[in-house]
Amino acid sequence: MQILSEYPLQSQHTFGAPVYAQQWLAIRTAEELVELIKQGDYQEVPKLILGGGSNILFTRSVEGLLLHNEIQGIETLKEEEGHIWLKVGGGVNWHELVIHCVSHDWGGMENLSLIPGTVGAAPIQNIGAYGVELKDIFVSLEAIDMQTGQTLHFDKEACEFGYRNSVFKNAWKGRVFITQVVFKLSTANHQINTSYGAIKSTLEAMGEGEFPSVQAISKAVVQIRQSKLPDPAVLGNCGSFFKNPEIPLALFEQLKNQFPEMIGYPTAPETIKVPAGWLIDQCGWKGKRVGNVGAYEKQALVLVNHGGATGQEAWALALQIQASVQKKFGLLIEPEVNIY
Ligand code: FAD
Ligand code: NAP
């Protein structure tokens, strides 16, 4: 194990802020991590786990020790009755896993194509896109308790998955390092979901018929995402900056009287999810630039680094946007991105 000092993080997170980690260590196996925790020397040192850095905004350099998740491996646990169980290392790149699965014609992950980041971080916010969530294919995970070094197992119920939420954003926040995740995918009779957004029309344009393959769906999702979302390699960003607020139906109806164009999707019988991007757009932020940061021209929910931006600049813009949405609609939009 080689701990490095003053390690630059600009290329280790998708927003690209010029920050450093006081100390940096690659974690390649769960055993290495347990050894570190049990050594004692590092017990009191503050630690931050980093995967692909696609859901974090650094407003300052990292104090203490940054643990970079590089645990690899895709292992088949079993295959039976039209399903396959895979155990995947937490440091595996999420999209590479999706490509691996669709190329084997295993179904379930195709709508989650091109989401940046690692497998280990995916359960934390129950990643979701185009009507599918991680919980739909999740079986269990293994994690290391950062205080004791003990191995913990979480099944689906224990993860308490919600809309972009889980127990790892609540009771277990910051307390565990997710080292492995087990998924269950279909190997036949795939339950495809093409009803969301532009998937169907994109598949049609691609010449796909009524029963597209999971590979074709993945390609369609990639195409849609590339046309609408900024590529972090070109324009730094950390994805959707705010969560979509979920509000009581009565409040939604009241707001709809005032703002007839307001969009909403039911998430429970009396709860409506309002797209945060729409609210921000209505406040005039879409495409607006403030110094080196701005709201992306095609999706106002994504705050972008036009070059040379710091995390503080992005955070200052986020606060301005939040205040303007609160003023116009009386709704509090909360960051989805982890602010460091
Ligand atoms: P990081 O940013 O490295 O870490 C995020 C948080 O999790 C940090 O607090 C970190 O300390 C903690 N953490 C990371 N790994 C571990 C671990 N192994 N154990 C414990 N804690 C850990 N999200 C969606 O849900 N749907 C989308 O469609 C989507 N699209 C995106 C598009 C773009 C262009 C970008 C930039 C982001 C998008 N995101 C999306 C957000 C992001 O990709 C996901 O949240 C992703 O799961 C983050 O993974 P990561 O490895 O980059 O996490
Ligand atoms: P979009 O398709 O333009 O949709 C805008 C918003 O409306 C989204 O918040 C979406 O909710 C909601 N929506 C649209 N159609 C819906 C339906 N049929 N049922 C329920 N809700 C619906 O969004 P986009 O920005 O281009 O992103 C496409 C997908 O990728 C979305 O699922 C989005 O969540 C995901 N994404 C996430 C991030 C991130 O960082 N978290 C970044 C980029 C894209 P949902 O968000 O709940 O789907």
XYZ file of C-alpha atoms and ligand atoms in Angstrom:
441
model
C 0.000 0.000 0.000
C 1.510 3.293 -1.091
C 0.034 6.445 0.366
C 0.717 9.476 -1.826
C 0.780 13.095 -0.625
C -0.772 16.220 -2.148
C -2.387 14.137 -4.868
C -4.154 16.163 -7.618
C -7.862 15.327 -7.971
C -8.779 17.493 -10.968
C -8.912 14.490 -13.314
C -10.438 12.172 -10.685
C -13.840 13.842 -10.610
C -16.129 14.931 -13.412
C -16.527 18.611 -12.448
C -12.763 19.134 -12.697
C -12.104 21.521 -9.823
C -8.403 22.147 -9.099
C -8.216 20.429 -5.691
C -5.826 18.018 -3.965
C -6.031 15.197 -1.472
C -3.695 15.642 1.481
C -3.128 11.872 1.270
C -4.324 9.439 -1.391
C -4.486 5.669 -1.488
C -5.794 3.235 -4.105
C -7.878 0.419 -2.584
C -7.664 -2.661 -4.817
C -9.026 -5.331 -2.460
C -11.280 -5.438 0.592
C -8.402 -7.050 2.518
C -6.156 -4.010 1.889
C -8.856 -1.753 3.303
C -9.350 -3.908 6.406
C -5.581 -3.942 6.960
C -5.513 -0.126 6.789
C -8.425 0.276 9.218
C -6.945 -2.183 11.695
C -3.445 -0.614 11.585
C -4.517 2.035 14.050
C -2.269 4.809 12.622
C -5.083 5.962 10.386
C -8.008 5.440 12.777
C -8.319 9.126 13.662
C -7.459 10.473 10.199
C -10.559 11.766 8.330
C -11.254 9.594 5.283
C -13.167 10.173 2.077
C -14.107 7.396 -0.342
C -13.996 8.306 -4.033
C -15.240 6.290 -6.988
C -15.604 8.000 -10.372
C -16.145 11.408 -8.749
C -19.326 12.001 -10.769
C -21.603 12.833 -7.855
C -19.382 15.085 -5.785
C -18.500 18.788 -5.857
C -15.198 19.665 -4.206
C -15.382 23.169 -2.760
C -11.979 22.627 -1.081
C -9.073 20.212 -1.031
C -9.470 16.939 0.847
C -8.231 16.865 4.409
C -6.883 13.529 5.545
C -6.909 10.379 3.458
C -8.760 9.840 0.207
C -9.501 6.180 -0.566
C -9.849 5.616 -4.297
C -12.001 2.568 -5.026
C -10.195 0.373 -7.566
C -11.685 -3.018 -6.600
C -12.171 -4.894 -9.880
C -13.781 -8.155 -10.971
C -16.987 -9.488 -12.536
C -17.794 -13.002 -11.346
C -20.736 -15.251 -12.241
C -22.217 -16.663 -9.035
C -24.880 -18.846 -10.642
C -27.101 -19.139 -13.666
C -30.535 -20.762 -13.554
C -34.123 -20.443 -14.824
C -33.502 -17.566 -17.201
C -31.395 -15.520 -14.777
C -27.764 -14.897 -13.969
C -26.300 -13.649 -10.671
C -23.150 -11.513 -10.942
C -20.830 -10.392 -8.166
C -19.078 -7.196 -9.208
C -16.167 -5.311 -7.633
C -17.115 -1.869 -6.299
C -14.441 -0.146 -8.389
C -15.707 -1.462 -11.723
C -16.825 1.316 -14.052
C -20.632 1.284 -14.199
C -21.000 1.796 -17.952
C -18.341 -0.837 -18.716
C -20.398 -3.289 -16.644
C -23.536 -2.344 -18.606
C -21.710 -2.895 -21.916
C -20.372 -6.244 -20.667
C -23.911 -7.329 -19.730
C -25.737 -6.181 -22.857
C -23.052 -7.731 -25.063
C -23.841 -11.085 -23.366
C -27.567 -10.398 -23.915
C -28.226 -10.155 -20.172
C -31.160 -7.873 -19.493
C -31.960 -5.333 -16.782
C -29.233 -2.689 -16.967
C -29.728 -1.391 -20.510
C -31.719 1.740 -19.507
C -28.906 2.632 -17.091
C -26.343 2.963 -19.888
C -23.768 5.766 -19.888
C -24.222 6.713 -16.219
C -20.739 7.675 -15.055
C -19.149 6.360 -11.880
C -18.485 3.080 -10.152
C -20.520 0.032 -9.199
C -19.792 0.644 -5.500
C -21.381 4.092 -5.543
C -24.444 3.035 -7.557
C -26.487 1.734 -4.574
C -25.846 4.910 -2.566
C -28.327 6.973 -4.513
C -30.084 3.998 -6.112
C -29.037 5.318 -9.526
C -31.881 5.643 -11.955
C -32.648 6.728 -15.483
C -35.312 6.250 -18.128
C -37.746 4.523 -15.757
C -35.309 1.944 -14.307
C -33.527 2.011 -10.966
C -30.615 0.037 -9.580
C -32.945 -1.603 -7.048
C -34.717 -3.398 -9.934
C -31.642 -5.608 -10.513
C -30.015 -5.460 -7.084
C -29.640 -8.535 -4.856
C -27.171 -7.632 -2.097
C -23.899 -5.885 -1.323
C -20.836 -6.319 0.802
C -19.301 -3.389 2.648
C -16.556 -2.746 5.157
C -17.340 -0.866 8.344
C -14.904 2.070 8.301
C -14.535 2.093 12.099
C -14.162 -1.610 12.876
C -13.043 -3.147 9.564
C -15.871 -5.675 9.908
C -17.476 -7.086 6.743
C -21.175 -6.244 6.528
C -23.858 -7.670 4.240
C -26.879 -5.686 3.105
C -29.777 -7.314 1.255
C -32.274 -5.257 -0.730
C -34.528 -4.598 2.264
C -31.613 -3.453 4.436
C -30.605 -0.909 1.759
C -33.970 0.905 2.175
C -33.906 2.065 -1.450
C -36.042 5.065 -2.330
C -36.141 7.573 -5.176
C -32.404 8.447 -5.604
C -32.020 7.429 -1.985
C -30.879 4.598 0.280
C -29.783 3.844 3.818
C -26.246 4.880 2.718
C -27.441 8.487 2.400
C -29.088 8.278 5.806
C -28.331 6.025 8.826
C -25.163 4.535 7.248
C -23.952 7.730 5.586
C -20.136 7.859 5.474
C -19.796 4.747 7.661
C -19.116 1.994 5.118
C -17.023 1.302 2.038
C -19.055 -0.690 -0.524
C -16.687 -3.310 -1.926
C -18.942 -5.654 -3.936
C -22.447 -5.720 -5.353
C -24.520 -8.701 -6.490
C -26.961 -8.252 -9.387
C -29.635 -10.532 -10.874
C -30.132 -10.135 -14.612
C -32.328 -11.954 -17.092
C -30.784 -14.268 -19.684
C -34.094 -14.843 -21.530
C -37.553 -13.239 -21.778
C -36.183 -9.798 -20.936
C -38.635 -7.371 -19.302
C -37.703 -4.391 -21.444
C -38.845 -0.857 -20.672
C -38.994 1.448 -23.674
C -41.903 3.624 -22.604
C -39.832 6.447 -21.173
C -38.997 9.627 -23.075
C -37.488 9.295 -26.519
C -36.441 5.606 -26.278
C -39.214 4.286 -28.537
C -38.794 6.919 -31.239
C -35.002 6.527 -31.159
C -35.317 2.750 -31.573
C -37.683 3.308 -34.507
C -35.225 5.705 -36.108
C -32.545 3.038 -35.634
C -34.731 0.617 -37.611
C -35.547 -1.601 -34.618
C -38.819 -3.492 -34.600
C -41.299 -4.228 -31.816
C -38.919 -6.438 -29.819
C -35.577 -4.636 -29.645
C -32.569 -6.375 -28.099
C -31.141 -5.097 -24.815
C -28.080 -4.060 -26.807
C -30.250 -1.907 -29.108
C -31.966 -0.292 -26.117
C -28.570 0.464 -24.586
C -27.453 2.060 -27.862
C -30.636 4.160 -28.003
C -30.151 5.371 -24.421
C -26.519 6.262 -25.168
C -27.632 8.189 -28.260
C -30.305 10.126 -26.337
C -27.949 10.911 -23.481
C -25.168 12.057 -25.813
C -27.577 14.403 -27.578
C -28.819 15.989 -24.367
C -26.268 15.749 -21.581
C -22.773 17.244 -21.483
C -19.842 14.834 -21.727
C -17.780 15.484 -18.586
C -14.600 14.866 -20.604
C -15.505 17.945 -22.670
C -17.526 20.103 -20.266
C -16.997 19.420 -16.555
C -20.177 18.735 -14.552
C -21.530 16.519 -11.809
C -24.807 15.473 -13.417
C -28.158 16.661 -12.091
C -27.233 19.120 -9.396
C -30.573 19.084 -7.559
C -33.082 16.363 -6.701
C -36.531 16.578 -8.221
C -38.769 17.780 -5.385
C -41.612 15.445 -4.431
C -44.585 17.472 -3.205
C -48.124 16.732 -1.937
C -50.723 16.465 -4.693
C -52.752 19.335 -3.148
C -49.747 21.672 -3.338
C -49.074 20.587 -6.915
C -52.688 21.401 -7.881
C -52.426 24.781 -6.208
C -49.180 25.557 -8.091
C -50.662 24.260 -11.340
C -53.436 26.898 -11.032
C -50.778 29.552 -10.827
C -48.398 27.952 -13.384
C -50.581 25.950 -15.816
C -47.516 24.676 -17.718
C -46.093 22.978 -14.632
C -45.112 19.334 -15.200
C -45.535 16.613 -12.597
C -45.278 12.821 -12.346
C -46.991 10.829 -9.567
C -44.558 8.867 -7.355
C -47.184 7.824 -4.775
C -50.997 8.236 -4.646
C -50.758 11.700 -3.058
C -47.248 12.707 -4.132
C -46.045 14.390 -7.294
C -42.454 14.657 -8.541
C -41.780 18.009 -10.206
C -38.763 18.086 -12.554
C -36.207 20.414 -10.924
C -34.814 21.184 -14.402
C -38.163 22.664 -15.409
C -38.354 24.845 -12.281
C -34.805 26.152 -12.885
C -35.540 26.750 -16.550
C -38.644 28.802 -15.626
C -36.414 31.028 -13.484
C -34.424 31.880 -16.600
C -31.229 29.970 -15.829
C -30.983 27.653 -18.834
C -27.778 28.391 -20.741
C -26.890 31.271 -18.392
C -23.239 31.701 -17.504
C -21.869 33.326 -14.342
C -18.086 33.618 -14.506
C -16.675 30.174 -15.245
C -19.836 28.232 -14.359
C -23.322 28.030 -15.763
C -26.550 26.076 -16.202
C -26.191 23.778 -19.227
C -27.881 25.066 -22.389
C -29.841 21.833 -23.018
C -30.650 20.843 -19.411
C -30.685 23.587 -16.771
C -30.410 21.009 -13.968
C -26.786 20.353 -14.878
C -24.276 22.966 -13.708
C -21.220 23.071 -15.940
C -17.597 24.124 -15.654
C -16.851 26.328 -18.658
C -13.149 26.054 -17.851
C -11.095 27.031 -14.847
C -14.038 26.938 -12.416
C -13.708 26.189 -8.731
C -16.200 24.205 -6.698
C -16.987 27.355 -4.669
C -18.108 29.143 -7.843
C -20.448 26.284 -8.706
C -21.789 26.164 -5.175
C -22.407 29.953 -5.190
C -24.360 29.573 -8.446
C -26.300 26.620 -7.015
C -27.354 28.743 -4.021
C -28.529 31.553 -6.327
C -30.548 29.063 -8.381
C -32.015 27.476 -5.268
C -33.063 30.905 -3.934
C -34.698 31.917 -7.208
C -36.738 28.687 -7.381
C -37.804 29.169 -3.768
C -38.850 32.767 -4.536
C -40.857 31.945 -7.674
C -42.465 28.650 -6.665
C -42.031 28.440 -2.884
C -40.307 25.068 -3.392
C -36.967 24.117 -1.869
C -34.779 22.196 -4.288
C -32.061 20.271 -2.500
C -28.683 19.210 -3.908
C -28.413 15.652 -5.149
C -24.656 16.089 -5.521
C -22.471 15.484 -2.444
C -20.834 18.761 -1.443
C -17.353 18.439 0.060
P -18.455 9.444 -6.435
O -18.845 10.746 -7.026
O -17.050 9.043 -6.466
O -18.978 9.398 -4.936
C -20.293 9.822 -4.619
C -20.501 9.685 -3.100
O -20.484 8.306 -2.726
C -19.382 10.333 -2.275
O -19.966 10.853 -1.104
C -18.445 9.175 -1.951
O -17.739 9.383 -0.731
C -19.412 8.013 -1.825
N -18.854 6.736 -2.302
C -18.352 6.483 -3.544
N -18.006 5.185 -3.650
C -18.305 4.618 -2.469
C -18.186 3.287 -1.971
N -17.680 2.296 -2.700
N -18.596 3.037 -0.712
C -19.108 4.023 0.063
N -19.232 5.297 -0.346
C -18.839 5.596 -1.598
N -27.049 9.455 -11.509
C -28.200 8.767 -11.690
O -28.774 8.240 -10.737
N -28.753 8.659 -12.938
C -28.199 9.210 -14.028
O -28.722 9.080 -15.112
C -26.982 9.950 -13.859
N -26.402 10.558 -14.900
C -25.268 11.294 -14.724
C -24.703 11.946 -15.832
C -23.565 12.700 -15.678
C -22.962 13.393 -16.883
C -22.941 12.801 -14.407
C -21.684 13.574 -14.237
C -23.506 12.181 -13.291
C -24.679 11.416 -13.444
N -25.282 10.767 -12.353
C -26.431 10.037 -12.546
C -24.691 10.845 -11.004
C -23.569 9.803 -10.773
O -23.100 9.289 -11.993
C -24.028 8.646 -9.879
O -24.480 9.111 -8.635
C -22.913 7.630 -9.651
O -23.428 6.487 -9.011
C -21.762 8.185 -8.809
O -20.699 7.236 -8.834
P -19.209 7.652 -8.523
O -18.405 6.402 -8.441
O -18.752 8.654 -9.492
O -19.371 8.287 -7.080
P -35.859 14.084 -19.147
O -36.061 12.792 -19.825
O -35.840 15.360 -19.916
O -36.940 14.232 -18.008
C -36.980 15.422 -17.217
C -37.527 15.054 -15.882
O -38.855 14.557 -16.007
C -36.716 13.989 -15.212
O -36.428 14.472 -13.946
C -37.598 12.779 -15.138
O -37.608 12.155 -13.873
C -38.992 13.293 -15.394
N -39.689 12.392 -16.329
C -39.669 12.438 -17.691
N -40.462 11.471 -18.208
C -40.961 10.795 -17.159
C -41.838 9.680 -17.053
N -42.340 9.086 -18.128
N -42.133 9.238 -15.817
C -41.611 9.812 -14.723
N -40.779 10.870 -14.755
C -40.465 11.369 -15.955
O -34.511 14.029 -18.251
P -33.000 14.115 -18.689
O -32.369 15.215 -17.944
O -32.857 14.062 -20.175
O -32.439 12.755 -18.067
C -32.844 11.519 -18.604
C -32.793 10.456 -17.517
O -31.449 10.347 -17.033
C -33.656 10.763 -16.317
O -34.200 9.559 -15.826
C -32.694 11.362 -15.314
O -33.055 11.089 -13.961
C -31.387 10.636 -15.656
N -30.233 11.516 -15.389
C -29.830 11.650 -14.106
C -28.735 12.436 -13.796
C -28.239 12.540 -12.377
O -27.162 13.062 -12.179
N -28.976 12.063 -11.430
C -28.063 13.119 -14.803
C -28.518 12.977 -16.101
C -29.605 12.170 -16.388
P -36.457 11.145 -13.375
O -35.250 11.997 -13.202
O -37.027 10.651 -12.093
O -36.294 10.070 -14.392
